[in-house]
Amino acid sequence: MNIYDIAKLAGVSIATVSRVINGKENVSEKTRRKVERIIEEIGYTPNVFARGLGLGSIQMVGVLCTTVSDLFYARAVATIESELRTLGYDVILCCTGNDVSEKSRYMQLLLSKRVDAMILVGSIFQERTSNEHIAQAATQVPVILINGSLDIPNTYCVFCDEEGAVYHLVRDLAAVNRRDILYIENTESYSSLTKWRGFTRGCGDCNISHSPALKLQVPKDGDAVKEKVLELIDAGVKFNAVVASEDLLALGALKALQSRGLRVPDDVAVIGFNDSILCKCSSPELSSVDNKVDDMCRRAVAILLELIQGRKPPTRTVLTPEFKRRGSF
Amino acid sequence: MNIYDIAKLAGVSIATVSRVINGKENVSEKTRRKVERIIEEIGYTPNVFARGLGLGSIQMVGVLCTTVSDLFYARAVATIESELRTLGYDVILCCTGNDVSEKSRYMQLLLSKRVDAMILVGSIFQERTSNEHIAQAATQVPVILINGSLDIPNTYCVFCDEEGAVYHLVRDLAAVNRRDILYIENTESYSSLTKWRGFTRGCGDCNISHSPALKLQVPKDGDAVKEKVLELIDAGVKFNAVVASEDLLALGALKALQSRGLRVPDDVAVIGFNDSILCKCSSPELSSVDNKVDDMCRRAVAILLELIQGRKPPTRTVLTPEFKRRGSF
DNA sequence: TTGAAAGCGCTACCAT
DNA sequence: ATGGTAGCGCTTTCAA
């Protein structure tokens, strides 16, 4: 069932049918109604390929994350999807994994599918070495980076001042004499770097000389963290606060502490990052830095909208995180 | 840059270029290499629309879930995406929400995008009233339902014997004299019905007369559950086991119990459903029924593959859940 | 207000 | 092994 069939049934030309479908002005009310009725009756839907061929756009945006089974990314993707939907765009979901060459391959794939834009979710898309593949993609379609910052033409970044958040966290801890801070970071993510910068700056300002023994670098795995923290405790390393670059890591630490009879927050304060659903699963509940995923995503889509409308959106949008105080500090 | 340009540069016809692109046999090695070199050099990628126009397929599958920010769905979507990717298919993600008319609208949308198939994730897509919209979609493309069972032509179902799982759970509880079981279910999902059936059957077989006061129906919200369970405890209702239709609900109950000084599992055993990441966040960790999301998703994609290959896959695939024993029972 | 016809870029069939 | 060419279904310009 195509536009020709409709045209024949309505006794008009395909041009007229096309006009009706696309809501053009120059069609008489009578003709419009007739065509619309037939379209309705037949249940006709235009062929997207044919349409795309002419227009060069298929109203789709590629959304990339390393894996959507991660809480943070899942939430982000959910928000982006719903926001884009309101603009009439579909989401092609790509879970790329951590490997750069894979990320690059996915971006190529999306370009070949002629997506209208690409949204990269997570600082993890900001490579420590080269970001040439992003630059390359950005020559074809706008690229929006969520939770990362990159200075590349046609690339727009939305992120949260995580450095500042950690900085203030350290100051707050020092203010209540929690100066022996165990810092746990996920090795994989780029944002770890930013957070660490905030941490050291905070330590500097508070005259805390942070021992290397109090920095833990781990993969994103609750059990692994727990193990490591247990080792630390058993080795006699002392600390009265834990700051983790992700809730899951904080949770692992919390469990390790509790299993050794240490009280949270009395003996040790624990603070996570992301303000995920996990925070409400432990007792005491986990204090955490809310890095405003939803806001970032909404901003990202808003930027896309501006681009579509031919306006010039800001290249960088910085949001302020918010500390969510719960039982663990 | 299109196939004509490539043809011109290579000094061959577009037909030959097309053959090279599609890896057809009947091209001389020399010609193939020449064309490939030029394609590489120019960085040419075929236009998907033009291709789709001819083939009627765009190598995309629509994946629908109510919201991907939910742990269960996120994990499912992640698995589906990665499996489909290996087959060369992209995923169009649709988070529909619970509303039937919205679900229906999304399915129409996907059909108009000419997806090659649709995968519905979650029993929630099985409406209690009419599933006409699914039947309608299934007339156009194969529909695969994960964690639900529907008898509709061109619709394939993959699900887990949740009824059996709950049935055996009740028996196991009864066997250790945990006969006062608080049953908590999510009102929104269809699978609640199945689970409840297993529960009552188990009670029947064990001569447990289950009091209506021990059935809690709640939305999917940990805090809400906690409230309800607290009310129950404070009202003096006694029970020595909790079975919940989802981990999040079980966790809410667990927190309520602990906050009233009840010990888990000594005083009350708690069992969740889905074996999600949440199970490992509490202390004690949550025992849970693993309903094999990953397996279901893999099966679903395997079915799709069979369909593509023109084979006749089974209409219903039933998996056996597995009880994951942890601290809470 | 309406219609005719020229693309859009590709696939696949038919010739050679 | 290669080329010519007819669609695929739509949008859009140009004429009427």
XYZ file of C-alpha atoms (C1' of nucleotides) in Angstrom:
690
model
C 0.000 0.000 0.000
C 1.729 3.152 -1.171
C 1.113 6.698 -2.115
C 0.014 5.698 -5.586
C -2.731 3.477 -4.255
C -3.985 6.223 -2.033
C -3.891 8.666 -4.911
C -5.878 6.335 -7.124
C -8.490 5.661 -4.463
C -8.848 9.351 -3.741
C -8.889 10.257 -7.393
C -6.034 12.712 -7.037
C -2.340 12.745 -7.893
C 0.435 11.463 -5.642
C 1.641 15.017 -5.249
C -1.597 15.936 -3.560
C -1.448 12.920 -1.303
C 2.089 13.871 -0.372
C 0.931 17.356 0.473
C -1.782 16.040 2.729
C 0.603 13.687 4.495
C 3.029 16.470 5.156
C 0.399 18.922 6.249
C 1.142 21.459 3.535
C -1.106 24.472 3.233
C -1.989 24.481 -0.427
C -4.622 21.773 -0.465
C -8.334 22.447 -0.472
C -10.116 21.446 2.666
C -12.343 19.106 0.733
C -9.506 17.268 -0.956
C -7.604 17.038 2.291
C -10.491 15.466 4.081
C -11.085 12.964 1.318
C -7.463 11.862 1.268
C -7.248 11.730 5.031
C -10.303 9.548 5.231
C -8.848 7.055 2.798
C -5.484 7.001 4.550
C -7.291 6.345 7.797
C -9.447 3.652 6.270
C -6.604 1.794 4.627
C -4.331 2.251 7.608
C -1.582 3.536 5.372
C 1.767 4.665 6.757
C 4.377 6.315 4.544
C 7.503 4.334 3.829
C 10.300 5.774 5.908
C 12.979 4.711 3.476
C 11.500 6.470 0.548
C 10.934 9.470 2.715
C 14.450 9.311 4.116
C 15.865 9.033 0.629
C 14.379 12.336 -0.307
C 14.938 14.140 2.974
C 18.225 12.659 4.121
C 16.977 12.326 7.676
C 15.236 9.508 9.389
C 14.497 11.278 12.660
C 16.744 9.095 14.718
C 19.471 9.822 17.213
C 22.184 7.392 18.193
C 22.639 7.074 21.933
C 25.846 5.432 23.074
C 26.758 4.138 26.489
C 29.148 1.456 27.598
C 26.396 -0.702 29.019
C 22.811 0.105 29.794
C 22.665 -2.449 32.595
C 24.570 0.072 34.702
C 22.217 2.089 36.875
C 23.638 5.442 35.957
C 23.518 4.881 32.238
C 20.131 3.219 32.373
C 18.656 6.233 34.044
C 20.340 8.547 31.576
C 19.196 6.574 28.569
C 15.660 6.457 29.931
C 15.566 10.221 30.284
C 17.117 10.864 26.907
C 14.721 8.489 25.217
C 11.698 10.128 26.698
C 12.927 13.629 25.925
C 13.823 12.806 22.350
C 10.481 11.129 21.887
C 8.748 14.400 22.590
C 10.689 15.881 19.697
C 9.612 13.029 17.467
C 12.981 11.314 17.408
C 13.700 7.652 17.897
C 16.679 6.338 19.801
C 19.076 3.810 18.401
C 20.722 2.304 21.429
C 24.367 1.282 21.292
C 26.086 -0.402 24.207
C 29.669 -0.189 23.178
C 31.673 -1.542 26.061
C 34.858 0.163 27.162
C 37.022 -0.575 24.182
C 37.897 2.487 22.114
C 37.974 0.674 18.814
C 34.514 -0.678 19.518
C 33.208 2.752 20.410
C 34.664 4.033 17.198
C 33.112 1.207 15.214
C 29.690 1.941 16.654
C 29.981 5.558 15.754
C 30.772 4.647 12.182
C 27.816 2.316 12.151
C 25.542 5.083 13.328
C 26.864 7.454 10.723
C 26.169 4.930 8.025
C 22.624 4.672 9.339
C 22.381 8.399 8.814
C 21.354 9.301 12.336
C 20.645 12.967 12.854
C 22.894 13.260 15.889
C 24.787 11.254 18.444
C 24.676 11.436 22.218
C 27.546 9.899 24.149
C 26.614 9.109 27.724
C 29.377 9.075 30.274
C 32.788 10.505 30.832
C 34.067 7.167 29.676
C 33.702 8.364 26.106
C 36.390 10.867 26.786
C 39.522 8.918 25.984
C 42.762 9.598 27.746
C 44.652 9.375 24.504
C 43.007 10.454 21.280
C 39.445 11.470 20.582
C 39.923 11.539 16.866
C 36.992 9.233 16.243
C 34.654 11.684 17.932
C 36.053 14.565 15.933
C 35.588 12.538 12.794
C 31.962 11.757 13.574
C 31.325 15.356 14.505
C 32.194 16.416 10.990
C 29.052 14.646 9.847
C 26.526 15.115 12.643
C 26.426 17.009 15.919
C 27.802 15.048 18.849
C 26.655 15.662 22.393
C 28.745 14.462 25.279
C 27.094 13.905 28.624
C 29.270 14.069 31.717
C 32.409 14.827 29.816
C 34.177 17.814 28.370
C 35.887 17.898 25.018
C 36.874 20.790 22.816
C 35.929 19.594 19.365
C 34.019 21.438 16.630
C 30.343 20.491 16.404
C 30.606 18.739 19.755
C 28.551 19.932 22.703
C 29.290 19.007 26.288
C 27.016 18.851 29.277
C 28.601 18.007 32.563
C 28.525 18.427 36.262
C 31.169 20.120 38.363
C 32.288 16.931 40.030
C 35.656 18.328 40.922
C 33.964 21.037 42.927
C 31.679 18.512 44.571
C 34.531 16.372 45.832
C 36.467 19.449 46.866
C 33.650 20.628 49.085
C 33.125 17.146 50.390
C 36.690 17.016 51.629
C 36.308 20.388 53.259
C 33.093 19.326 54.954
C 34.748 16.202 56.249
C 37.775 18.092 57.500
C 35.480 20.562 59.221
C 34.174 17.797 61.453
C 37.632 16.357 61.926
C 37.312 13.464 59.517
C 40.739 13.898 58.085
C 41.755 10.321 57.391
C 39.846 9.744 54.215
C 39.902 6.541 52.232
C 39.406 7.457 48.613
C 38.054 4.752 46.325
C 37.881 5.242 42.611
C 36.781 3.300 39.605
C 39.745 2.825 37.333
C 37.739 2.752 34.152
C 36.077 6.106 34.051
C 37.524 9.396 32.975
C 35.545 11.310 35.538
C 37.667 9.628 38.194
C 40.418 11.989 37.149
C 38.285 15.037 37.678
C 37.065 13.842 41.034
C 40.585 13.039 42.155
C 41.653 16.523 41.238
C 38.948 17.902 43.491
C 40.041 15.565 46.225
C 43.676 16.569 46.199
C 42.765 20.230 45.991
C 40.529 19.789 49.006
C 43.251 18.003 50.902
C 45.669 20.760 50.046
C 43.353 23.484 51.294
C 42.726 21.622 54.526
C 46.318 20.686 55.173
C 45.560 17.009 54.868
C 48.528 15.016 53.724
C 46.794 12.162 52.048
C 48.662 8.894 52.229
C 48.873 6.794 49.052
C 47.746 3.833 51.157
C 44.392 5.559 51.434
C 43.742 5.557 47.714
C 42.059 2.482 46.339
C 41.681 1.859 42.642
C 39.226 -0.845 41.733
C 37.003 -2.055 38.940
C 33.270 -1.500 39.242
C 32.416 -4.470 41.401
C 30.967 -4.362 44.872
C 32.499 -7.605 46.046
C 35.951 -6.684 44.802
C 35.822 -3.419 46.714
C 34.687 -5.172 49.835
C 37.658 -7.523 49.617
C 40.098 -4.695 49.178
C 38.703 -2.677 52.043
C 38.735 -5.710 54.304
C 42.400 -6.217 53.496
C 43.047 -2.603 54.352
C 41.231 -2.803 57.670
C 42.936 -6.047 58.553
C 46.281 -4.529 57.703
C 45.603 -1.968 60.391
C 45.166 1.015 58.105
C 43.088 3.636 59.907
C 40.550 6.013 58.418
C 37.393 7.715 59.609
C 35.804 8.528 56.274
C 35.327 6.927 52.880
C 34.716 8.829 49.683
C 33.950 6.707 46.639
C 33.622 7.747 43.035
C 30.483 5.620 42.703
C 27.717 4.399 44.971
C 28.435 0.785 44.270
C 31.978 1.173 45.507
C 30.835 3.053 48.589
C 28.395 0.262 49.300
C 31.121 -2.354 49.071
C 33.198 -0.368 51.536
C 30.236 0.030 53.854
C 29.678 -3.691 53.951
C 33.337 -4.336 54.640
C 33.298 -1.867 57.525
C 30.179 -3.306 59.062
C 31.422 -6.853 58.775
C 34.450 -5.832 60.848
C 32.253 -4.286 63.481
C 32.986 -0.694 62.561
C 30.014 1.586 62.944
C 28.823 3.838 60.158
C 28.789 6.778 60.467
C 30.095 6.895 64.063
C 33.459 5.290 63.382
C 33.607 5.896 59.667
C 31.558 8.154 57.425
C 30.797 6.822 53.952
C 29.906 8.876 50.918
C 29.075 7.667 47.454
C 28.570 9.269 44.080
C 25.633 9.394 41.637
C 22.793 9.269 44.141
C 21.544 6.048 42.621
C 18.821 3.764 43.848
C 21.489 1.798 45.694
C 21.775 4.553 48.286
C 18.465 3.591 49.763
C 19.252 -0.103 49.979
C 21.746 -0.095 52.795
C 21.365 0.699 56.449
C 22.333 3.280 57.180
C 21.329 4.722 53.841
C 24.151 6.073 51.766
C 24.942 9.755 51.514
C 25.836 10.575 47.964
C 26.643 13.297 45.504
C 23.807 13.752 43.058
C 25.397 14.619 39.760
C 22.111 15.498 38.132
C 21.844 12.873 35.444
C 18.321 13.798 34.552
C 19.138 17.462 34.250
C 22.173 16.733 32.126
C 20.129 14.597 29.779
C 17.385 17.131 29.476
C 19.944 19.803 28.700
C 21.497 17.586 26.091
C 18.229 17.141 24.271
C 17.474 20.836 24.596
C 20.769 21.514 22.851
C 19.789 19.136 20.108
C 16.548 21.001 19.667
C 18.387 24.279 19.303
C 20.622 22.727 16.692
C 17.656 21.441 14.755
C 16.174 24.895 14.832
C 19.381 26.264 13.436
C 20.294 28.179 16.548
C 23.694 28.189 18.184
C 23.559 26.447 21.547
C 26.365 26.784 24.101
C 29.281 24.442 23.574
C 29.600 23.691 27.250
C 26.917 23.483 29.869
C 28.007 23.013 33.457
C 25.634 21.967 36.207
C 26.138 22.060 39.945
C 25.936 18.783 41.824
C 24.028 18.462 45.047
C 25.047 16.609 48.178
C 22.336 14.249 49.377
C 22.759 13.696 53.073
C 21.572 10.387 54.463
C 22.508 8.157 57.351
C 26.059 7.300 56.343
C 27.364 10.846 56.901
C 29.243 10.703 -2.377
C 27.223 7.856 -3.831
C 27.539 4.660 -5.740
C 27.762 6.545 -9.039
C 30.786 8.496 -7.892
C 32.499 5.343 -6.789
C 31.661 3.668 -10.078
C 33.056 6.568 -12.029
C 36.271 6.689 -10.031
C 36.742 2.960 -10.343
C 35.870 2.960 -13.991
C 33.153 0.352 -13.574
C 29.363 0.336 -13.506
C 27.257 0.910 -10.421
C 26.105 -2.685 -10.633
C 29.643 -3.835 -10.039
C 30.114 -1.455 -7.143
C 26.902 -2.730 -5.635
C 28.173 -6.274 -5.962
C 31.376 -5.419 -4.196
C 29.548 -3.660 -1.385
C 27.289 -6.617 -0.864
C 30.076 -9.153 -1.067
C 28.644 -10.990 -4.049
C 30.702 -13.746 -5.592
C 30.703 -12.848 -9.237
C 33.290 -10.091 -9.258
C 36.889 -10.580 -10.338
C 39.390 -10.265 -7.559
C 41.104 -7.423 -9.349
C 37.962 -5.364 -9.804
C 36.903 -6.023 -6.256
C 40.166 -4.779 -4.876
C 40.104 -1.672 -6.995
C 36.604 -0.756 -5.923
C 37.311 -1.544 -2.289
C 40.356 0.670 -2.316
C 38.393 3.606 -3.621
C 35.555 3.068 -1.174
C 38.099 3.004 1.611
C 39.864 6.090 0.316
C 36.733 8.154 -0.066
C 35.271 6.873 3.162
C 32.064 6.047 1.409
C 29.154 4.424 3.237
C 26.062 3.254 1.389
C 22.890 5.186 1.981
C 20.653 3.117 4.221
C 17.494 4.680 2.928
C 18.145 3.809 -0.657
C 19.133 0.376 0.451
C 16.069 0.005 2.634
C 13.874 1.158 -0.203
C 15.034 -1.695 -2.350
C 15.186 -4.328 0.340
C 12.287 -3.311 2.532
C 14.389 -3.899 5.604
C 16.632 -1.617 7.549
C 18.106 -4.217 9.885
C 16.521 -2.795 12.961
C 14.470 -4.316 15.716
C 12.176 -2.378 17.985
C 12.679 -3.177 21.664
C 9.913 -2.056 23.981
C 9.932 -1.870 27.743
C 7.971 0.273 30.139
C 11.074 2.021 31.427
C 14.699 1.170 30.995
C 15.640 2.786 34.293
C 14.234 -0.300 35.975
C 16.977 -2.788 36.822
C 15.243 -5.778 35.344
C 14.445 -4.134 32.052
C 17.826 -2.472 31.809
C 19.561 -5.784 32.107
C 17.228 -7.328 29.573
C 17.661 -4.520 27.091
C 21.418 -4.681 27.490
C 21.472 -8.371 26.695
C 19.106 -8.052 23.770
C 21.082 -5.211 22.320
C 24.331 -7.079 22.448
C 22.820 -10.260 21.022
C 21.084 -8.451 18.195
C 24.267 -6.598 17.422
C 26.029 -9.862 16.690
C 23.368 -10.495 14.063
C 23.961 -7.077 12.567
C 20.739 -5.565 13.860
C 20.297 -2.235 15.559
C 17.938 -1.639 18.436
C 15.361 1.100 18.468
C 14.574 1.600 22.108
C 11.063 2.473 23.189
C 10.174 3.165 26.792
C 6.442 3.131 26.663
C 5.267 3.484 30.240
C 2.395 1.417 31.531
C -0.414 2.930 29.542
C -1.884 0.577 26.948
C -2.701 3.267 24.464
C 0.883 4.494 24.635
C 2.235 0.994 24.126
C -0.023 0.652 21.168
C 1.102 3.984 19.766
C 4.745 3.009 20.027
C 4.084 -0.218 18.205
C 2.451 1.682 15.379
C 5.404 4.023 15.296
C 7.796 1.119 15.000
C 5.780 -0.445 12.248
C 5.874 2.785 10.322
C 9.638 2.777 10.727
C 9.597 -0.622 9.093
C 11.434 -2.470 11.831
C 12.125 -6.106 11.068
C 10.696 -7.344 14.348
C 9.575 -6.239 17.756
C 10.606 -7.503 21.147
C 8.364 -6.705 24.096
C 10.180 -6.960 27.393
C 8.139 -7.794 30.444
C 4.915 -9.458 31.379
C 3.497 -5.994 31.612
C 2.937 -6.054 27.873
C 0.403 -8.752 28.433
C -2.733 -6.777 29.031
C -5.471 -8.081 31.252
C -8.080 -6.962 28.795
C -7.332 -6.997 25.094
C -4.084 -7.639 23.269
C -5.493 -6.641 19.945
C -2.718 -4.124 19.331
C -0.129 -6.874 19.590
C -2.077 -9.109 17.250
C -2.341 -6.233 14.834
C 1.403 -5.567 14.887
C 2.113 -9.268 14.539
C 0.359 -9.285 11.198
C 3.198 -7.128 9.892
C 6.316 -8.315 11.701
C 7.133 -11.068 14.146
C 6.617 -10.095 17.767
C 8.576 -11.674 20.566
C 7.318 -11.439 24.107
C 9.771 -11.834 26.944
C 8.417 -12.986 30.288
C 4.882 -13.284 29.087
C 2.698 -15.774 27.307
C 0.209 -14.938 24.611
C -1.397 -17.089 21.992
C -1.297 -14.898 18.926
C -0.195 -15.791 15.393
C 3.333 -14.684 14.540
C 3.989 -13.986 18.214
C 6.656 -15.916 20.074
C 6.874 -16.112 23.826
C 9.827 -16.737 26.070
C 9.130 -16.965 29.746
C 10.117 -18.448 33.016
C 8.016 -20.766 35.097
C 7.456 -18.255 37.849
C 4.372 -19.986 39.092
C 6.408 -23.111 39.740
C 9.119 -21.081 41.416
C 6.754 -19.513 43.915
C 5.020 -22.818 44.448
C 8.255 -24.493 45.440
C 9.213 -21.529 47.548
C 6.070 -21.896 49.623
C 6.744 -25.595 50.018
C 10.297 -24.952 51.100
C 9.136 -22.398 53.620
C 6.455 -24.696 54.966
C 9.010 -27.470 55.261
C 10.907 -25.433 57.830
C 7.735 -24.325 59.520
C 7.562 -20.860 58.072
C 3.864 -21.000 57.478
C 2.846 -17.417 58.136
C 3.921 -15.851 54.913
C 3.492 -12.217 54.042
C 3.051 -12.006 50.298
C 3.886 -8.699 48.646
C 3.117 -8.066 45.026
C 3.502 -5.280 42.558
C 0.112 -4.275 41.326
C 1.266 -3.200 37.930
C 2.704 -6.326 36.426
C 0.894 -9.194 34.831
C 3.393 -11.706 36.158
C 2.071 -10.955 39.622
C -0.954 -13.007 38.651
C 1.153 -15.989 37.712
C 3.189 -15.773 40.857
C 0.117 -15.473 43.001
C -1.285 -18.592 41.390
C 1.866 -20.454 42.397
C 1.557 -19.058 45.879
C -2.003 -20.157 46.453
C -1.313 -23.553 44.958
C 1.640 -23.936 47.311
C -0.478 -22.889 50.264
C -3.137 -25.374 49.264
C -0.674 -28.239 49.025
C 0.792 -27.380 52.407
C -2.504 -26.826 54.158
C -1.707 -23.203 54.788
C -4.804 -21.087 55.066
C -3.442 -17.806 53.921
C -5.073 -14.811 55.529
C -5.982 -11.882 53.255
C -4.286 -9.630 55.783
C -1.012 -11.211 54.698
C -1.316 -10.099 51.093
C 0.085 -6.686 50.319
C -0.428 -4.983 46.999
C 1.819 -2.050 46.360
C 3.336 0.021 43.590
C 6.995 -0.458 42.763
C 8.478 1.775 45.422
C 10.729 0.685 48.255
C 9.661 3.395 50.672
C 5.983 2.756 50.089
C 6.454 -0.913 50.859
C 8.376 -0.111 53.994
C 5.530 2.067 55.207
C 2.955 -0.604 54.557
C 4.955 -3.306 56.267
C 5.584 -1.074 59.263
C 1.846 -0.517 59.565
C 1.320 -4.234 59.453
C 3.893 -4.929 62.140
C 2.592 -2.163 64.332
C -0.926 -3.506 63.928
C 0.311 -6.705 65.494
C 0.049 -8.866 62.377
C 2.409 -11.823 62.785
C 4.415 -13.562 60.064
C 7.693 -15.407 59.869
C 8.379 -15.133 56.169
C 8.073 -12.586 53.398
C 7.799 -13.433 49.732
C 7.862 -10.490 47.372
C 7.261 -10.403 43.631
C 10.280 -8.146 43.183
C 13.573 -7.551 44.955
C 12.840 -3.913 45.558
C 9.693 -4.798 47.456
C 11.497 -7.447 49.476
C 14.133 -4.898 50.356
C 11.530 -2.448 51.572
C 10.068 -5.155 53.783
C 13.493 -6.091 55.071
C 14.183 -2.536 56.130
C 10.835 -2.286 57.848
C 11.496 -5.491 59.774
C 14.952 -4.431 60.840
C 13.803 -1.010 61.925
C 11.340 -2.715 64.283
C 14.067 -4.889 65.730
C 13.004 -8.068 64.005
C 15.904 -10.238 62.954
C 16.275 -11.515 59.401
C 16.289 -14.426 58.830
C 15.921 -15.629 62.429
C 12.554 -14.047 63.105
C 11.458 -13.533 59.534
C 12.792 -14.956 56.298
C 12.718 -12.618 53.292
C 12.754 -13.655 49.675
C 12.745 -11.465 46.628
C 12.336 -11.969 42.918
C 14.576 -11.253 39.887
C 17.946 -11.780 41.523
C 18.906 -8.210 40.785
C 21.937 -6.270 41.911
C 19.880 -5.047 44.855
C 20.153 -8.457 46.503
C 23.751 -7.832 47.339
C 23.180 -4.398 48.802
C 21.475 -5.330 52.035
C 22.700 -7.145 55.075
C 21.852 -9.869 55.226
C 21.930 -10.225 51.466
C 18.638 -11.001 49.854
C 17.685 -14.496 48.746
C 15.917 -14.257 45.441
C 14.415 -16.169 42.568
C 16.538 -15.788 39.481
C 14.131 -15.709 36.583
C 16.876 -15.967 34.011
C 16.563 -12.652 32.241
C 19.714 -13.142 30.266
C 18.719 -16.586 29.119
C 15.295 -15.387 28.127
C 16.764 -12.570 26.084
C 19.251 -14.799 24.366
C 16.480 -17.236 23.511
C 14.411 -14.403 22.147
C 17.135 -13.329 19.778
C 17.809 -16.930 18.813
C 14.164 -17.186 17.811
C 14.533 -14.079 15.740
C 17.497 -15.608 13.985
C 15.505 -18.699 13.142
C 12.747 -16.545 11.740
C 15.195 -14.636 9.598
C 16.522 -17.895 8.301
C 13.013 -18.904 7.394
C 12.831 -21.680 9.936
C 9.929 -22.318 12.269
C 10.969 -21.629 15.864
C 8.869 -22.794 18.810
C 5.995 -20.523 19.722
C 6.625 -20.870 23.420
C 9.893 -21.341 25.238
C 9.747 -21.978 28.952
C 12.775 -21.692 31.209
C 13.212 -22.896 34.743
C 14.010 -20.314 37.391
C 16.656 -20.881 39.991
C 16.510 -20.060 43.663
C 19.510 -18.053 44.796
C 20.039 -18.621 48.471
C 21.651 -15.827 50.440
C 21.521 -14.565 53.992
C 17.877 -13.603 54.190
C 16.608 -17.205 54.000
C -5.405 24.207 -6.023
C -3.679 20.440 -8.623
C -0.779 17.357 -11.627
C 3.341 15.646 -14.178
C 7.764 14.327 -13.761
C 12.514 14.532 -12.199
C 15.288 12.935 -8.941
C 17.016 10.560 -4.225
C 20.804 6.004 -4.129
C 20.458 1.482 -4.220
C 19.302 -3.607 -5.585
C 18.436 -7.081 -8.748
C 17.241 -8.828 -13.061
C 18.432 -9.358 -17.793
C 21.859 -8.942 -21.346
C 26.159 -9.368 -23.042
C 32.639 -11.068 -15.067
C 30.392 -6.863 -16.207
C 26.974 -3.322 -17.708
C 22.373 -1.413 -18.518
C 18.221 -0.383 -16.473
C 13.788 -0.853 -14.206
C 11.920 -0.259 -10.146
C 11.535 0.890 -4.730
C 7.973 5.147 -2.621
C 8.508 9.538 -1.601
C 9.456 14.881 -2.012
C 9.662 18.801 -4.631
C 9.897 21.829 -8.474
C 7.679 23.519 -12.453
C 3.520 24.086 -15.178
C -1.068 24.485 -15.719
